[in-house]
């Protein structure tokens, strides 16, 4: 399937300071750029990621409605009834892709978020890398990215508590106009710092790194 899609989508330039084959049990944090960043990263970055995704697109009962309200109408600029028809076509494809990627559903604002955390801990323990797009579209950080929802950093705290391991976070910058992906230097969770301060430190580093990568190195 990837081979067919790659035939139609130009390969982006990809920059990374480390050998991706040597990275395990880490969290990659990217800007979103609508649907483009999740799509192009999974298509062309030579690493298997398990993505965090809004739970609606993993649920057959909710997926079509979410696609219509978040993608078909606002991004494709389609209006009913055409938007509903297109959403109905995309719906089963989306569900299948999420199954293929073993995507982890994120239950934002719900007590079920604990399921997201526990499933993520299991996947990290198995050596998998996690891909997260934590921007809050209602809170602007700068003209490149929105501020991050920082709840994902709790995974590192819980992982250290459960297994004694230190999780690394890698900033990922996707520049659609330049068709480039840049993976920056990691920041490692430090359990010796108060969690409130550590959460702020990690989030600020990731947001600043993504912003700088966008403007520097030809971005």
PDB file of N, CA and C in Angstrom, residues 18-77:
ATOM      1  N   UNK A  18      20.610  11.492  14.451  1.00  0.00           N
ATOM      2  CA  UNK A  18      20.871  10.141  14.932  1.00  0.00           C
ATOM      3  C   UNK A  18      20.427   9.097  13.919  1.00  0.00           C
ATOM      4  N   UNK A  19      20.933   7.896  14.068  1.00  0.00           N
ATOM      5  CA  UNK A  19      20.490   6.766  13.262  1.00  0.00           C
ATOM      6  C   UNK A  19      19.159   6.273  13.815  1.00  0.00           C
ATOM      7  N   UNK A  20      18.113   6.409  13.048  1.00  0.00           N
ATOM      8  CA  UNK A  20      16.787   6.043  13.522  1.00  0.00           C
ATOM      9  C   UNK A  20      16.700   4.569  13.909  1.00  0.00           C
ATOM     10  N   UNK A  21      17.527   3.751  13.302  1.00  0.00           N
ATOM     11  CA  UNK A  21      17.494   2.315  13.608  1.00  0.00           C
ATOM     12  C   UNK A  21      17.980   1.994  15.016  1.00  0.00           C
ATOM     13  N   UNK A  22      18.636   2.971  15.648  1.00  0.00           N
ATOM     14  CA  UNK A  22      19.177   2.744  16.993  1.00  0.00           C
ATOM     15  C   UNK A  22      18.307   3.359  18.092  1.00  0.00           C
ATOM     16  N   UNK A  23      17.134   3.850  17.728  1.00  0.00           N
ATOM     17  CA  UNK A  23      16.264   4.512  18.701  1.00  0.00           C
ATOM     18  C   UNK A  23      15.097   3.593  19.053  1.00  0.00           C
ATOM     19  N   UNK A  24      14.932   3.355  20.350  1.00  0.00           N
ATOM     20  CA  UNK A  24      13.842   2.507  20.829  1.00  0.00           C
ATOM     21  C   UNK A  24      13.187   3.151  22.055  1.00  0.00           C
ATOM     22  N   UNK A  25      11.946   2.763  22.288  1.00  0.00           N
ATOM     23  CA  UNK A  25      11.227   3.186  23.505  1.00  0.00           C
ATOM     24  C   UNK A  25      11.328   4.695  23.734  1.00  0.00           C
ATOM     25  N   UNK A  26      11.082   5.452  22.692  1.00  0.00           N
ATOM     26  CA  UNK A  26      11.145   6.910  22.772  1.00  0.00           C
ATOM     27  C   UNK A  26       9.848   7.520  22.257  1.00  0.00           C
ATOM     28  N   UNK A  27       9.676   8.806  22.548  1.00  0.00           N
ATOM     29  CA  UNK A  27       8.482   9.520  22.115  1.00  0.00           C
ATOM     30  C   UNK A  27       8.889  10.632  21.155  1.00  0.00           C
ATOM     31  N   UNK A  28       8.303  10.616  19.969  1.00  0.00           N
ATOM     32  CA  UNK A  28       8.550  11.638  18.960  1.00  0.00           C
ATOM     33  C   UNK A  28       7.373  12.607  18.958  1.00  0.00           C
ATOM     34  N   UNK A  29       7.694  13.891  19.041  1.00  0.00           N
ATOM     35  CA  UNK A  29       6.658  14.923  19.211  1.00  0.00           C
ATOM     36  C   UNK A  29       6.725  15.878  18.030  1.00  0.00           C
ATOM     37  N   UNK A  30       5.643  15.974  17.278  1.00  0.00           N
ATOM     38  CA  UNK A  30       5.650  16.726  16.027  1.00  0.00           C
ATOM     39  C   UNK A  30       4.575  17.814  15.983  1.00  0.00           C
ATOM     40  N   UNK A  31       4.853  18.831  15.148  1.00  0.00           N
ATOM     41  CA  UNK A  31       3.783  19.753  14.773  1.00  0.00           C
ATOM     42  C   UNK A  31       2.814  19.001  13.875  1.00  0.00           C
ATOM     43  N   UNK A  32       1.612  19.525  13.713  1.00  0.00           N
ATOM     44  CA  UNK A  32       0.541  18.740  13.094  1.00  0.00           C
ATOM     45  C   UNK A  32       0.339  19.049  11.615  1.00  0.00           C
ATOM     46  N   UNK A  33       0.288  20.321  11.261  1.00  0.00           N
ATOM     47  CA  UNK A  33       0.060  20.769   9.872  1.00  0.00           C
ATOM     48  C   UNK A  33      -1.176  20.087   9.287  1.00  0.00           C
ATOM     49  N   UNK A  34      -2.281  20.140  10.029  1.00  0.00           N
ATOM     50  CA  UNK A  34      -3.491  19.462   9.581  1.00  0.00           C
ATOM     51  C   UNK A  34      -3.253  17.967   9.486  1.00  0.00           C
ATOM     52  N   UNK A  35      -3.713  17.359   8.397  1.00  0.00           N
ATOM     53  CA  UNK A  35      -3.506  15.920   8.209  1.00  0.00           C
ATOM     54  C   UNK A  35      -2.127  15.612   7.638  1.00  0.00           C
ATOM     55  N   UNK A  36      -1.397  16.648   7.183  1.00  0.00           N
ATOM     56  CA  UNK A  36      -0.181  16.412   6.399  1.00  0.00           C
ATOM     57  C   UNK A  36       0.931  15.739   7.203  1.00  0.00           C
ATOM     58  N   UNK A  37       1.240  16.248   8.407  1.00  0.00           N
ATOM     59  CA  UNK A  37       2.363  15.702   9.175  1.00  0.00           C
ATOM     60  C   UNK A  37       2.166  14.225   9.528  1.00  0.00           C
ATOM     61  N   UNK A  38       1.021  13.838  10.096  1.00  0.00           N
ATOM     62  CA  UNK A  38       0.842  12.399  10.380  1.00  0.00           C
ATOM     63  C   UNK A  38       0.966  11.549   9.123  1.00  0.00           C
ATOM     64  N   UNK A  39       0.435  12.065   8.027  1.00  0.00           N
ATOM     65  CA  UNK A  39       0.459  11.319   6.763  1.00  0.00           C
ATOM     66  C   UNK A  39       1.873  11.143   6.229  1.00  0.00           C
ATOM     67  N   UNK A  40       2.632  12.234   6.126  1.00  0.00           N
ATOM     68  CA  UNK A  40       3.944  12.189   5.480  1.00  0.00           C
ATOM     69  C   UNK A  40       4.982  11.495   6.361  1.00  0.00           C
ATOM     70  N   UNK A  41       4.872  11.636   7.694  1.00  0.00           N
ATOM     71  CA  UNK A  41       5.802  10.956   8.599  1.00  0.00           C
ATOM     72  C   UNK A  41       5.633   9.441   8.499  1.00  0.00           C
ATOM     73  N   UNK A  42       4.406   8.979   8.573  1.00  0.00           N
ATOM     74  CA  UNK A  42       4.163   7.541   8.499  1.00  0.00           C
ATOM     75  C   UNK A  42       4.474   6.970   7.120  1.00  0.00           C
ATOM     76  N   UNK A  43       4.383   7.814   6.103  1.00  0.00           N
ATOM     77  CA  UNK A  43       4.630   7.343   4.745  1.00  0.00           C
ATOM     78  C   UNK A  43       6.121   7.224   4.442  1.00  0.00           C
ATOM     79  N   UNK A  44       6.936   8.173   4.945  1.00  0.00           N
ATOM     80  CA  UNK A  44       8.315   8.248   4.473  1.00  0.00           C
ATOM     81  C   UNK A  44       9.418   8.116   5.525  1.00  0.00           C
ATOM     82  N   UNK A  45       9.144   8.372   6.787  1.00  0.00           N
ATOM     83  CA  UNK A  45      10.204   8.221   7.785  1.00  0.00           C
ATOM     84  C   UNK A  45      10.416   6.738   8.042  1.00  0.00           C
ATOM     85  N   UNK A  46      11.663   6.289   7.888  1.00  0.00           N
ATOM     86  CA  UNK A  46      11.969   4.854   7.960  1.00  0.00           C
ATOM     87  C   UNK A  46      12.060   4.366   9.402  1.00  0.00           C
ATOM     88  N   UNK A  47      10.955   4.450  10.079  1.00  0.00           N
ATOM     89  CA  UNK A  47      10.843   3.945  11.444  1.00  0.00           C
ATOM     90  C   UNK A  47       9.378   3.609  11.693  1.00  0.00           C
ATOM     91  N   UNK A  48       9.138   2.527  12.385  1.00  0.00           N
ATOM     92  CA  UNK A  48       7.754   2.193  12.724  1.00  0.00           C
ATOM     93  C   UNK A  48       7.353   2.934  13.990  1.00  0.00           C
ATOM     94  N   UNK A  49       6.375   3.818  13.850  1.00  0.00           N
ATOM     95  CA  UNK A  49       5.835   4.549  14.989  1.00  0.00           C
ATOM     96  C   UNK A  49       4.465   3.981  15.350  1.00  0.00           C
ATOM     97  N   UNK A  50       4.129   4.079  16.619  1.00  0.00           N
ATOM     98  CA  UNK A  50       2.747   3.860  17.042  1.00  0.00           C
ATOM     99  C   UNK A  50       2.203   5.231  17.419  1.00  0.00           C
ATOM    100  N   UNK A  51       1.243   5.742  16.655  1.00  0.00           N
ATOM    101  CA  UNK A  51       0.761   7.101  16.911  1.00  0.00           C
ATOM    102  C   UNK A  51      -0.332   7.178  17.963  1.00  0.00           C
ATOM    103  N   UNK A  52      -0.351   8.302  18.664  1.00  0.00           N
ATOM    104  CA  UNK A  52      -1.510   8.679  19.460  1.00  0.00           C
ATOM    105  C   UNK A  52      -2.501   9.338  18.514  1.00  0.00           C
ATOM    106  N   UNK A  53      -3.764   8.941  18.594  1.00  0.00           N
ATOM    107  CA  UNK A  53      -4.795   9.558  17.752  1.00  0.00           C
ATOM    108  C   UNK A  53      -6.051   9.804  18.578  1.00  0.00           C
ATOM    109  N   UNK A  54      -6.798  10.824  18.197  1.00  0.00           N
ATOM    110  CA  UNK A  54      -8.070  11.093  18.864  1.00  0.00           C
ATOM    111  C   UNK A  54      -8.944   9.841  18.762  1.00  0.00           C
ATOM    112  N   UNK A  55      -9.549   9.441  19.856  1.00  0.00           N
ATOM    113  CA  UNK A  55     -10.211   8.135  19.890  1.00  0.00           C
ATOM    114  C   UNK A  55     -11.342   8.004  18.877  1.00  0.00           C
ATOM    115  N   UNK A  56     -11.903   9.136  18.470  1.00  0.00           N
ATOM    116  CA  UNK A  56     -13.030   9.105  17.528  1.00  0.00           C
ATOM    117  C   UNK A  56     -12.692   8.361  16.234  1.00  0.00           C
ATOM    118  N   UNK A  57     -11.439   8.505  15.758  1.00  0.00           N
ATOM    119  CA  UNK A  57     -11.102   7.905  14.464  1.00  0.00           C
ATOM    120  C   UNK A  57     -10.697   6.431  14.589  1.00  0.00           C
ATOM    121  N   UNK A  58     -10.839   5.883  15.784  1.00  0.00           N
ATOM    122  CA  UNK A  58     -10.641   4.442  15.965  1.00  0.00           C
ATOM    123  C   UNK A  58     -11.976   3.749  16.248  1.00  0.00           C
ATOM    124  N   UNK A  59     -13.038   4.549  16.326  1.00  0.00           N
ATOM    125  CA  UNK A  59     -14.364   4.053  16.695  1.00  0.00           C
ATOM    126  C   UNK A  59     -15.289   4.110  15.478  1.00  0.00           C
ATOM    127  N   UNK A  60     -15.800   2.969  15.055  1.00  0.00           N
ATOM    128  CA  UNK A  60     -16.651   2.914  13.863  1.00  0.00           C
ATOM    129  C   UNK A  60     -17.907   3.776  13.992  1.00  0.00           C
ATOM    130  N   UNK A  61     -18.361   3.989  15.220  1.00  0.00           N
ATOM    131  CA  UNK A  61     -19.570   4.780  15.433  1.00  0.00           C
ATOM    132  C   UNK A  61     -19.306   6.282  15.379  1.00  0.00           C
ATOM    133  N   UNK A  62     -18.059   6.691  15.605  1.00  0.00           N
ATOM    134  CA  UNK A  62     -17.744   8.113  15.712  1.00  0.00           C
ATOM    135  C   UNK A  62     -16.878   8.646  14.572  1.00  0.00           C
ATOM    136  N   UNK A  63     -16.221   7.757  13.860  1.00  0.00           N
ATOM    137  CA  UNK A  63     -15.207   8.164  12.895  1.00  0.00           C
ATOM    138  C   UNK A  63     -15.760   9.072  11.797  1.00  0.00           C
ATOM    139  N   UNK A  64     -16.851   8.692  11.177  1.00  0.00           N
ATOM    140  CA  UNK A  64     -17.389   9.470  10.048  1.00  0.00           C
ATOM    141  C   UNK A  64     -17.737  10.897  10.472  1.00  0.00           C
ATOM    142  N   UNK A  65     -18.370  11.034  11.622  1.00  0.00           N
ATOM    143  CA  UNK A  65     -18.746  12.355  12.106  1.00  0.00           C
ATOM    144  C   UNK A  65     -17.516  13.212  12.362  1.00  0.00           C
ATOM    145  N   UNK A  66     -16.488  12.612  12.946  1.00  0.00           N
ATOM    146  CA  UNK A  66     -15.263  13.359  13.242  1.00  0.00           C
ATOM    147  C   UNK A  66     -14.569  13.787  11.955  1.00  0.00           C
ATOM    148  N   UNK A  67     -14.466  12.888  10.991  1.00  0.00           N
ATOM    149  CA  UNK A  67     -13.832  13.219   9.716  1.00  0.00           C
ATOM    150  C   UNK A  67     -14.563  14.369   9.036  1.00  0.00           C
ATOM    151  N   UNK A  68     -15.868  14.338   9.104  1.00  0.00           N
ATOM    152  CA  UNK A  68     -16.656  15.381   8.460  1.00  0.00           C
ATOM    153  C   UNK A  68     -16.425  16.749   9.108  1.00  0.00           C
ATOM    154  N   UNK A  69     -16.407  16.776  10.440  1.00  0.00           N
ATOM    155  CA  UNK A  69     -16.274  18.047  11.152  1.00  0.00           C
ATOM    156  C   UNK A  69     -14.845  18.561  11.227  1.00  0.00           C
ATOM    157  N   UNK A  70     -13.863  17.642  11.142  1.00  0.00           N
ATOM    158  CA  UNK A  70     -12.469  18.061  11.326  1.00  0.00           C
ATOM    159  C   UNK A  70     -11.677  18.105  10.026  1.00  0.00           C
ATOM    160  N   UNK A  71     -12.148  17.394   9.011  1.00  0.00           N
ATOM    161  CA  UNK A  71     -11.353  17.305   7.784  1.00  0.00           C
ATOM    162  C   UNK A  71     -12.148  17.651   6.519  1.00  0.00           C
ATOM    163  N   UNK A  72     -13.224  16.937   6.270  1.00  0.00           N
ATOM    164  CA  UNK A  72     -13.919  17.082   4.996  1.00  0.00           C
ATOM    165  C   UNK A  72     -14.461  18.492   4.778  1.00  0.00           C
ATOM    166  N   UNK A  73     -15.131  19.036   5.778  1.00  0.00           N
ATOM    167  CA  UNK A  73     -15.681  20.388   5.631  1.00  0.00           C
ATOM    168  C   UNK A  73     -14.647  21.494   5.843  1.00  0.00           C
ATOM    169  N   UNK A  74     -13.864  21.485   6.961  1.00  0.00           N
ATOM    170  CA  UNK A  74     -12.929  22.599   7.182  1.00  0.00           C
ATOM    171  C   UNK A  74     -11.702  22.594   6.280  1.00  0.00           C
ATOM    172  N   UNK A  75     -11.194  21.421   5.911  1.00  0.00           N
ATOM    173  CA  UNK A  75      -9.956  21.372   5.130  1.00  0.00           C
ATOM    174  C   UNK A  75     -10.191  21.156   3.635  1.00  0.00           C
ATOM    175  N   UNK A  76     -11.140  20.301   3.292  1.00  0.00           N
ATOM    176  CA  UNK A  76     -11.450  20.102   1.877  1.00  0.00           C
ATOM    177  C   UNK A  76     -12.460  21.123   1.371  1.00  0.00           C
ATOM    178  N   UNK A  77     -13.062  21.879   2.315  1.00  0.00           N
ATOM    179  CA  UNK A  77     -14.015  22.945   1.978  1.00  0.00           C
ATOM    180  C   UNK A  77     -15.256  22.411   1.253  1.00  0.00           C
TER     181      UNK A  77
END
